[in-house]
Short mmCIF file of C-alpha atoms and ligand atoms in Angstrom, two decimals:
data_model
loop_
_atom_site.label_atom_id
_atom_site.label_comp_id
_atom_site.label_asym_id
_atom_site.label_seq_id
_atom_site.Cartn_x
_atom_site.Cartn_y
_atom_site.Cartn_z
CA MET A 83 10.65 -7.32 -21.42
CA ASP A 84 9.00 -10.61 -22.29
CA LEU A 85 5.30 -10.06 -21.11
CA ASP A 86 4.53 -13.70 -20.69
CA ASP A 87 7.94 -14.48 -18.57
CA ASN A 88 6.25 -14.29 -15.23
CA ARG A 89 9.61 -14.60 -13.32
CA HIS A 90 8.85 -11.62 -11.77
CA ASP A 91 4.95 -12.30 -11.24
CA ARG A 92 4.03 -15.40 -9.72
CA ILE A 93 1.25 -14.36 -7.28
CA ARG A 94 -2.62 -14.70 -8.20
CA PRO A 95 -4.91 -13.47 -5.18
CA ILE A 96 -8.49 -14.09 -6.99
CA GLN A 97 -9.13 -17.54 -8.12
CA TRP A 98 -12.48 -18.33 -9.65
CA ARG A 99 -13.70 -21.86 -8.99
CA GLY A 100 -16.85 -22.08 -11.06
CA ASP A 101 -19.15 -21.79 -7.78
CA HIS A 102 -17.03 -20.02 -5.08
CA LEU A 103 -14.15 -17.63 -5.01
CA LEU A 104 -11.03 -18.16 -3.48
CA LEU A 105 -9.45 -15.24 -1.95
CA LEU A 106 -5.63 -15.17 -0.84
CA ASP A 107 -6.17 -14.02 2.86
CA GLN A 108 -3.78 -11.12 3.35
CA ARG A 109 -4.88 -10.42 6.74
CA ARG A 110 -2.46 -13.66 7.32
CA LEU A 111 0.43 -12.74 5.35
CA PRO A 112 3.40 -12.78 5.06
CA PHE A 113 3.74 -16.03 7.57
CA GLU A 114 0.45 -17.73 6.56
CA THR A 115 -0.57 -18.22 2.89
CA VAL A 116 -4.28 -19.37 3.63
CA ASN A 117 -7.26 -19.07 0.85
CA LEU A 118 -10.41 -17.66 2.04
CA ARG A 119 -13.50 -19.46 0.56
CA CYS A 120 -16.29 -17.11 -0.44
CA ASP A 121 -19.90 -19.09 -1.65
CA ASN A 122 -21.79 -15.99 -1.97
CA ALA A 123 -21.89 -12.16 -2.24
CA THR A 124 -22.43 -11.69 1.48
CA ASP A 125 -18.85 -13.54 2.02
CA VAL A 126 -17.01 -11.54 -0.57
CA ALA A 127 -18.35 -8.22 0.79
CA LYS A 128 -17.13 -9.33 4.12
CA ALA A 129 -13.81 -10.00 2.83
CA ILE A 130 -13.66 -6.70 1.33
CA ARG A 131 -14.67 -4.81 4.49
CA GLU A 132 -12.15 -6.77 6.46
CA LEU A 133 -9.39 -6.55 3.96
CA ALA A 134 -9.02 -10.25 3.39
CA VAL A 135 -8.80 -8.62 -0.23
CA ARG A 136 -7.62 -5.08 -0.61
CA GLY A 137 -6.16 -2.79 -3.49
CA ALA A 138 -8.40 -0.83 -5.48
CA PRO A 139 -8.48 -3.42 -8.76
CA ALA A 140 -8.45 -6.65 -6.39
CA ILE A 141 -11.57 -4.98 -4.69
CA GLY A 142 -13.31 -4.52 -7.92
CA ILE A 143 -12.64 -7.78 -9.55
CA SER A 144 -13.60 -9.66 -6.22
CA ALA A 145 -16.79 -7.85 -6.33
CA ALA A 146 -17.64 -8.63 -10.07
CA TRP A 147 -17.34 -12.29 -8.98
CA GLY A 148 -19.47 -11.55 -5.85
CA VAL A 149 -22.22 -10.53 -8.13
CA VAL A 150 -21.92 -14.05 -10.05
CA LEU A 151 -22.21 -15.63 -6.92
CA ALA A 152 -25.30 -13.59 -5.97
CA GLY A 153 -26.64 -14.66 -9.60
CA GLN A 154 -26.05 -18.25 -8.85
CA GLY A 155 -28.40 -18.08 -5.92
CA VAL A 156 -31.70 -17.26 -7.78
CA GLN A 157 -33.80 -18.43 -10.85
CA ALA A 158 -35.05 -15.74 -13.00
CA ALA A 159 -35.87 -15.56 -16.63
CA ASN A 160 -34.04 -12.83 -17.79
CA GLY A 161 -31.39 -10.04 -16.61
CA VAL A 162 -33.85 -7.59 -15.62
CA ASP A 163 -35.69 -10.04 -13.33
CA ALA A 164 -32.11 -11.30 -11.84
CA GLU A 165 -30.90 -7.85 -11.06
CA ARG A 166 -34.43 -7.06 -9.32
CA GLN A 167 -33.79 -10.23 -7.08
CA ILE A 168 -30.20 -9.62 -6.43
CA ALA A 169 -30.12 -5.82 -6.17
CA PRO A 170 -29.96 -5.70 -2.22
CA GLN A 171 -26.65 -7.85 -2.56
CA LEU A 172 -25.27 -5.38 -5.17
CA ASP A 173 -25.70 -2.68 -3.01
CA ALA A 174 -24.17 -4.20 -0.25
CA LEU A 175 -21.41 -5.24 -2.32
CA ASN A 176 -21.30 -1.55 -3.36
CA ALA A 177 -20.92 -0.30 -0.06
CA SER A 178 -18.33 -2.80 1.43
CA ARG A 179 -15.52 0.10 0.99
CA PRO A 180 -16.00 4.24 0.16
CA THR A 181 -12.76 5.10 -1.69
CA ALA A 182 -11.73 2.72 -4.31
CA VAL A 183 -13.95 3.69 -7.42
CA ASN A 184 -13.04 0.36 -9.16
CA LEU A 185 -15.52 -1.31 -6.72
CA MET A 186 -18.41 0.85 -7.69
CA TRP A 187 -16.96 0.70 -11.55
CA ALA A 188 -17.06 -3.02 -11.57
CA ILE A 189 -20.50 -3.39 -9.62
CA ARG A 190 -21.76 -0.84 -12.42
CA ARG A 191 -20.34 -2.91 -15.39
CA MET A 192 -21.46 -6.16 -14.22
CA ARG A 193 -25.17 -4.40 -13.33
CA GLU A 194 -25.18 -3.12 -16.91
CA SER A 195 -24.41 -6.36 -18.38
CA LEU A 196 -27.20 -8.11 -16.54
CA LEU A 197 -29.69 -5.75 -17.46
CA ALA A 198 -28.96 -6.25 -21.30
CA ALA A 199 -29.25 -10.00 -21.12
CA GLY A 200 -31.79 -12.45 -22.06
CA GLU A 201 -32.15 -16.00 -20.52
CA ASP A 202 -28.71 -16.68 -20.75
CA TRP A 203 -27.84 -13.97 -18.16
CA LEU A 204 -25.77 -16.00 -15.90
CA ALA A 205 -23.16 -17.08 -18.67
CA LEU A 206 -23.05 -13.68 -19.93
CA ILE A 207 -22.21 -12.08 -16.44
CA THR A 208 -19.82 -15.13 -15.37
CA ALA A 209 -18.00 -13.99 -18.79
CA GLU A 210 -17.99 -10.24 -17.79
CA ALA A 211 -16.33 -10.86 -14.38
CA GLY A 212 -13.59 -12.88 -16.46
CA ALA A 213 -13.26 -9.93 -18.68
CA ILE A 214 -12.80 -7.63 -15.98
CA ALA A 215 -10.07 -9.67 -14.42
CA ARG A 216 -8.18 -10.38 -17.60
CA GLU A 217 -8.43 -6.56 -18.94
CA ASP A 218 -6.88 -5.77 -15.39
CA LEU A 219 -4.05 -8.07 -16.21
CA ALA A 220 -3.12 -6.65 -19.46
CA ALA A 221 -3.60 -2.99 -18.53
CA ASN A 222 -1.02 -3.66 -15.67
CA ARG A 223 1.29 -5.30 -18.10
CA ARG A 224 0.90 -2.36 -20.51
CA MET A 225 1.19 0.09 -17.87
CA GLY A 226 4.41 -1.89 -16.75
CA GLN A 227 6.01 -0.68 -20.34
CA LEU A 228 4.73 2.57 -20.41
CA GLY A 229 5.71 3.69 -16.86
CA ALA A 230 9.21 1.71 -16.92
CA ALA A 231 10.17 3.57 -20.22
CA LEU A 232 10.38 6.78 -18.04
CA ILE A 233 12.91 5.65 -15.29
CA ALA A 234 16.56 6.14 -16.52
CA PRO A 235 19.00 3.17 -15.82
CA GLY A 236 20.15 2.62 -12.40
CA SER A 237 17.84 4.45 -10.78
CA GLY A 238 16.27 4.05 -7.19
CA VAL A 239 12.57 4.14 -6.39
CA LEU A 240 10.44 4.20 -3.43
CA THR A 241 6.79 2.70 -3.24
CA HIS A 242 3.96 2.94 -0.78
CA CYS A 243 1.39 0.76 0.32
CA ASN A 244 0.85 -2.48 -1.93
CA THR A 245 0.26 -2.18 -5.50
CA GLY A 246 1.25 -5.43 -6.77
CA SER A 247 -0.01 -8.91 -7.85
CA LEU A 248 -2.16 -9.14 -4.63
CA ALA A 249 -3.89 -5.85 -5.26
CA THR A 250 -5.02 -6.86 -8.88
CA ALA A 251 -5.40 -9.48 -11.18
CA GLY A 252 -1.66 -9.87 -11.26
CA PHE A 253 1.55 -8.11 -12.03
CA GLY A 254 0.28 -5.05 -10.39
CA THR A 255 0.03 -0.89 -11.30
CA ALA A 256 3.04 0.73 -9.38
CA LEU A 257 4.53 -2.64 -8.63
CA GLY A 258 4.26 -3.87 -12.13
CA VAL A 259 6.21 -0.79 -13.30
CA ILE A 260 8.87 -1.62 -10.64
CA ARG A 261 8.91 -5.19 -11.94
CA ALA A 262 9.15 -3.97 -15.64
CA GLY A 263 12.13 -1.68 -14.58
CA VAL A 264 13.74 -4.21 -12.64
CA ALA A 265 13.51 -6.79 -15.69
CA GLU A 266 14.86 -3.94 -18.03
CA GLY A 267 17.87 -2.91 -15.55
CA ARG A 268 16.17 0.71 -15.14
CA ILE A 269 15.43 -0.11 -11.19
CA ALA A 270 18.74 -0.97 -9.42
CA LYS A 271 17.23 -0.60 -5.76
CA VAL A 272 13.62 -0.80 -4.28
CA TYR A 273 12.76 0.99 -1.29
CA ALA A 274 9.07 -0.05 0.34
CA GLY A 275 7.23 2.00 2.98
CA GLU A 276 5.86 0.13 5.89
CA THR A 277 2.35 1.62 5.58
CA ARG A 278 1.39 2.19 8.81
CA PRO A 279 -1.06 1.32 10.42
CA TRP A 280 -2.25 -1.91 8.27
CA GLY A 281 1.49 -2.55 7.24
CA GLN A 282 0.50 -3.27 3.69
CA GLY A 283 4.22 -2.39 2.74
CA ALA A 284 5.86 -4.23 5.51
CA ARG A 285 3.74 -7.32 5.26
CA LEU A 286 2.39 -7.54 1.54
CA THR A 287 5.10 -5.46 -0.69
CA ALA A 288 7.89 -6.81 0.86
CA TRP A 289 6.90 -10.37 0.88
CA GLU A 290 5.56 -10.12 -2.60
CA LEU A 291 8.84 -8.59 -4.09
CA GLN A 292 10.95 -11.31 -2.15
CA GLN A 293 8.77 -14.11 -3.65
CA ASP A 294 9.44 -12.64 -7.21
CA GLY A 295 13.10 -12.30 -6.73
CA ILE A 296 13.36 -8.33 -6.28
CA PRO A 297 15.06 -7.63 -3.13
CA PRO A 298 13.14 -5.07 -1.29
CA THR A 299 14.64 -2.63 1.21
CA LEU A 300 12.04 -1.72 3.94
CA ILE A 301 11.88 1.75 5.44
CA ALA A 302 9.60 3.26 8.35
CA ASP A 303 6.87 5.79 6.51
CA SER A 304 8.52 8.49 8.39
CA ALA A 305 11.95 7.86 7.02
CA ALA A 306 11.23 8.92 3.51
CA ALA A 307 11.99 12.50 3.39
CA HIS A 308 15.15 11.54 4.96
CA LEU A 309 15.90 8.77 2.16
CA MET A 310 15.01 11.22 -0.48
CA LYS A 311 17.30 13.74 0.93
CA THR A 312 19.98 11.34 0.77
CA GLY A 313 19.39 11.16 -3.45
CA ALA A 314 19.16 7.33 -3.34
CA VAL A 315 15.69 7.39 -4.84
CA GLN A 316 14.81 9.00 -8.03
CA TRP A 317 11.26 8.28 -8.37
CA LEU A 318 8.11 7.94 -6.06
CA ILE A 319 5.90 5.39 -7.49
CA VAL A 320 2.48 4.80 -6.25
CA GLY A 321 -1.02 3.44 -6.93
CA ALA A 322 -4.42 4.97 -6.73
CA ASP A 323 -7.89 4.30 -5.45
CA ARG A 324 -9.47 7.39 -7.24
CA ILE A 325 -8.24 9.65 -9.75
CA CYS A 326 -10.42 12.76 -9.99
CA ALA A 327 -11.18 14.78 -13.30
CA ASN A 328 -8.40 17.11 -12.45
CA GLY A 329 -5.90 14.62 -11.53
CA ASP A 330 -6.16 14.70 -7.88
CA THR A 331 -5.34 11.13 -6.61
CA ALA A 332 -6.72 9.18 -3.63
CA ASN A 333 -4.11 6.78 -2.31
CA LYS A 334 -2.98 5.04 0.92
CA ILE A 335 -2.67 7.66 3.84
CA GLY A 336 0.80 8.73 3.49
CA THR A 337 0.98 9.19 -0.08
CA TYR A 338 0.51 12.95 0.23
CA ALA A 339 3.10 13.65 2.80
CA HIS A 340 5.49 11.55 0.46
CA ALA A 341 4.68 13.41 -2.58
CA ILE A 342 5.08 16.68 -0.73
CA ALA A 343 8.65 15.44 0.35
CA ALA A 344 9.13 14.44 -3.13
CA LYS A 345 8.60 17.90 -4.61
CA HIS A 346 10.71 19.53 -2.07
CA HIS A 347 13.62 17.05 -2.87
CA GLY A 348 13.23 17.05 -6.76
CA VAL A 349 12.14 13.33 -6.84
CA LYS A 350 9.64 12.31 -9.39
CA VAL A 351 5.99 11.31 -8.74
CA MET A 352 4.44 8.38 -10.74
CA VAL A 353 0.93 7.37 -10.21
CA VAL A 354 0.15 4.15 -11.72
CA ALA A 355 -3.35 3.01 -12.44
CA PRO A 356 -5.89 1.46 -14.88
CA SER A 357 -8.66 3.47 -16.46
CA SER A 358 -11.14 2.02 -14.22
CA THR A 359 -9.54 3.66 -11.22
CA VAL A 360 -10.22 7.34 -13.18
CA ASP A 361 -13.46 8.86 -12.33
CA LEU A 362 -14.34 11.78 -14.22
CA ALA A 363 -17.91 12.31 -12.20
CA THR A 364 -15.73 13.53 -9.27
CA ALA A 365 -14.60 17.17 -10.15
CA HIS A 366 -11.69 17.16 -7.48
CA GLY A 367 -9.99 15.82 -4.40
CA ASP A 368 -12.47 17.40 -1.92
CA ASP A 369 -15.21 15.68 -3.09
CA ILE A 370 -13.90 12.22 -2.46
CA GLU A 371 -15.10 10.23 0.57
CA ILE A 372 -12.31 8.92 2.88
CA GLU A 373 -12.47 5.81 4.44
CA LEU A 374 -12.36 6.20 8.33
CA ARG A 375 -11.41 2.73 9.77
CA GLU A 376 -11.68 1.57 13.40
CA ALA A 377 -9.20 3.01 16.09
CA ARG A 378 -8.01 -0.29 16.89
CA GLU A 379 -5.79 -0.68 13.75
CA LEU A 380 -3.62 2.24 15.25
CA LEU A 381 -3.85 0.98 18.90
CA PHE A 382 -2.96 -2.46 18.42
CA ALA A 383 0.10 -4.32 16.80
CA GLY A 384 0.14 -7.97 15.80
CA GLY A 385 -2.72 -8.32 18.11
CA GLN A 386 -1.03 -6.52 21.07
CA ARG A 387 -2.07 -3.14 22.77
CA VAL A 388 0.72 -0.56 22.10
CA VAL A 389 -0.91 2.52 23.23
CA ALA A 390 -2.23 3.39 26.80
CA GLU A 391 -5.88 2.60 27.59
CA GLY A 392 -8.04 5.40 27.08
CA VAL A 393 -6.24 7.37 24.41
CA ALA A 394 -8.25 8.42 21.23
CA ALA A 395 -7.18 7.76 17.60
CA TRP A 396 -8.09 9.09 14.43
CA ASN A 397 -7.90 6.54 11.51
CA PRO A 398 -8.30 8.18 7.88
CA VAL A 399 -6.55 5.39 5.42
CA PHE A 400 -6.33 7.37 2.41
CA ASP A 401 -5.23 10.70 1.34
CA VAL A 402 -5.68 13.13 -1.69
CA THR A 403 -2.22 13.81 -3.24
CA PRO A 404 -3.18 17.19 -5.58
CA GLY A 405 -2.78 16.62 -9.19
CA SER A 406 0.22 19.64 -9.01
CA LEU A 407 2.40 17.27 -7.18
CA ILE A 408 2.20 14.62 -9.45
CA ASP A 409 4.59 14.45 -12.64
CA VAL A 410 3.10 11.71 -14.53
CA ILE A 411 -0.07 9.37 -14.49
CA VAL A 412 0.49 6.13 -16.23
CA THR A 413 -2.57 4.49 -17.05
CA GLU A 414 -3.22 1.64 -20.06
CA LYS A 415 -4.53 4.28 -22.38
CA GLY A 416 -1.55 6.68 -21.92
CA LEU A 417 0.76 8.70 -20.03
CA ILE A 418 -0.88 12.27 -18.42
CA GLU A 419 2.04 14.60 -17.61
CA GLN A 420 1.52 16.98 -15.17
CA PRO A 421 -2.17 16.26 -14.91
CA ASP A 422 -4.96 18.72 -15.04
CA GLU A 423 -8.56 18.40 -16.18
CA ALA A 424 -7.46 19.43 -19.74
CA ARG A 425 -5.21 16.62 -19.77
CA MET A 426 -6.91 14.21 -18.24
CA ARG A 427 -10.24 14.71 -20.67
CA ALA A 428 -7.63 14.65 -23.65
CA VAL A 429 -6.73 10.93 -22.70
CA PHE A 430 -10.19 10.06 -21.12
CA CYS A 431 -13.00 11.56 -23.25
CA ARG A 432 -11.44 10.66 -26.80
CA PRO A 433 -13.70 9.23 -29.00
O1 LIG B 1597 -6.58 -0.07 2.08
P1 LIG B 1597 -5.92 -0.84 0.81
O2 LIG B 1597 -4.87 -1.66 1.10
O3 LIG B 1597 -6.91 -1.12 -0.01
O4 LIG B 1597 -5.27 0.39 -0.01
C1 LIG B 1597 -4.74 -0.04 -1.17
C2 LIG B 1597 -3.94 1.36 -1.86
O5 LIG B 1597 -4.27 2.23 -1.53
C3 LIG B 1597 -3.53 0.95 -3.31
O6 LIG B 1597 -2.06 1.82 -3.11
C4 LIG B 1597 -4.30 1.31 -4.15
O7 LIG B 1597 -5.54 0.44 -4.05
C5 LIG B 1597 -3.97 0.92 -5.44
S1 LIG B 1597 -3.72 -1.08 -5.68
C6 LIG B 1597 -3.32 -1.25 -7.17
#
């Protein structure tokens, strides 16, 4: 695949404009393509919390630009002075969502860059945020090559949530592998799960694939096991919000159920994520904070209440797939097959 050929990758959800950030508002897709303007860190934290921007890498990149916006609001002699002044804003950004470790990773990287900077601190952190975005795009393209190479020509794949350009700096993680796999003729058919309750698959992935000339076939989440039983898919390909030291992987709610069904039916499970999603400080999946969102996301559809008044709802929006159910984790640093702690450390603790 020619990596500069962007026939299958046209969407860019995060645009830095020098003194403000434009985010393609994902709450309004697929019928309205409207940018949300963020002028300060508070705007960015709100956009992350309310899912105007979502997907682990996109959250991290947006937060990095949020740090730059916070910096633009202060006068400081050096990076340490600036950090002291904007620390509450960095903490607010850091707390805007709990599960995707890319958010904390990006804030930490931006804070370290700031603390090491002299009087040119603003220029330095602006360059750092740009580097975070560029590195993400490059990682995605690399993972696309590595992951696609594992897929036999003519395969069918199922993906869950949205892991595409919309969720990253561009190209996508799991959807990047799917883009590369389609371009190389390895993937003949792409199924996208609708991803209840927020509909990332139905509203975002189906739209994104269609925009980029890859025809998606939508399924209800509850149709996944039946689809696998028919033999139509050889791979379940998903992204991640946090990968622990032992390979346990948090991703969009429903991924765990899909992985169990995949194991039962001999469908292989591929997790695709950049190294910014790897969290070696978290030993296993039980230690990951799973975001709980408001019941309203379940009780309403398209603004319309669809459940009787008075019914309670429980809405965890991520789950953890044990490393033992994963055939391969694809990162830009290499593949981790049958992941466990030793194999994870062999890739991520290399000197
Ligand atoms: O709640 P969301 O839409 O932010 O959840 C997104 C996912 O779970 C994605 O699969 C994950 O962040 C990887 S995106 C490349």
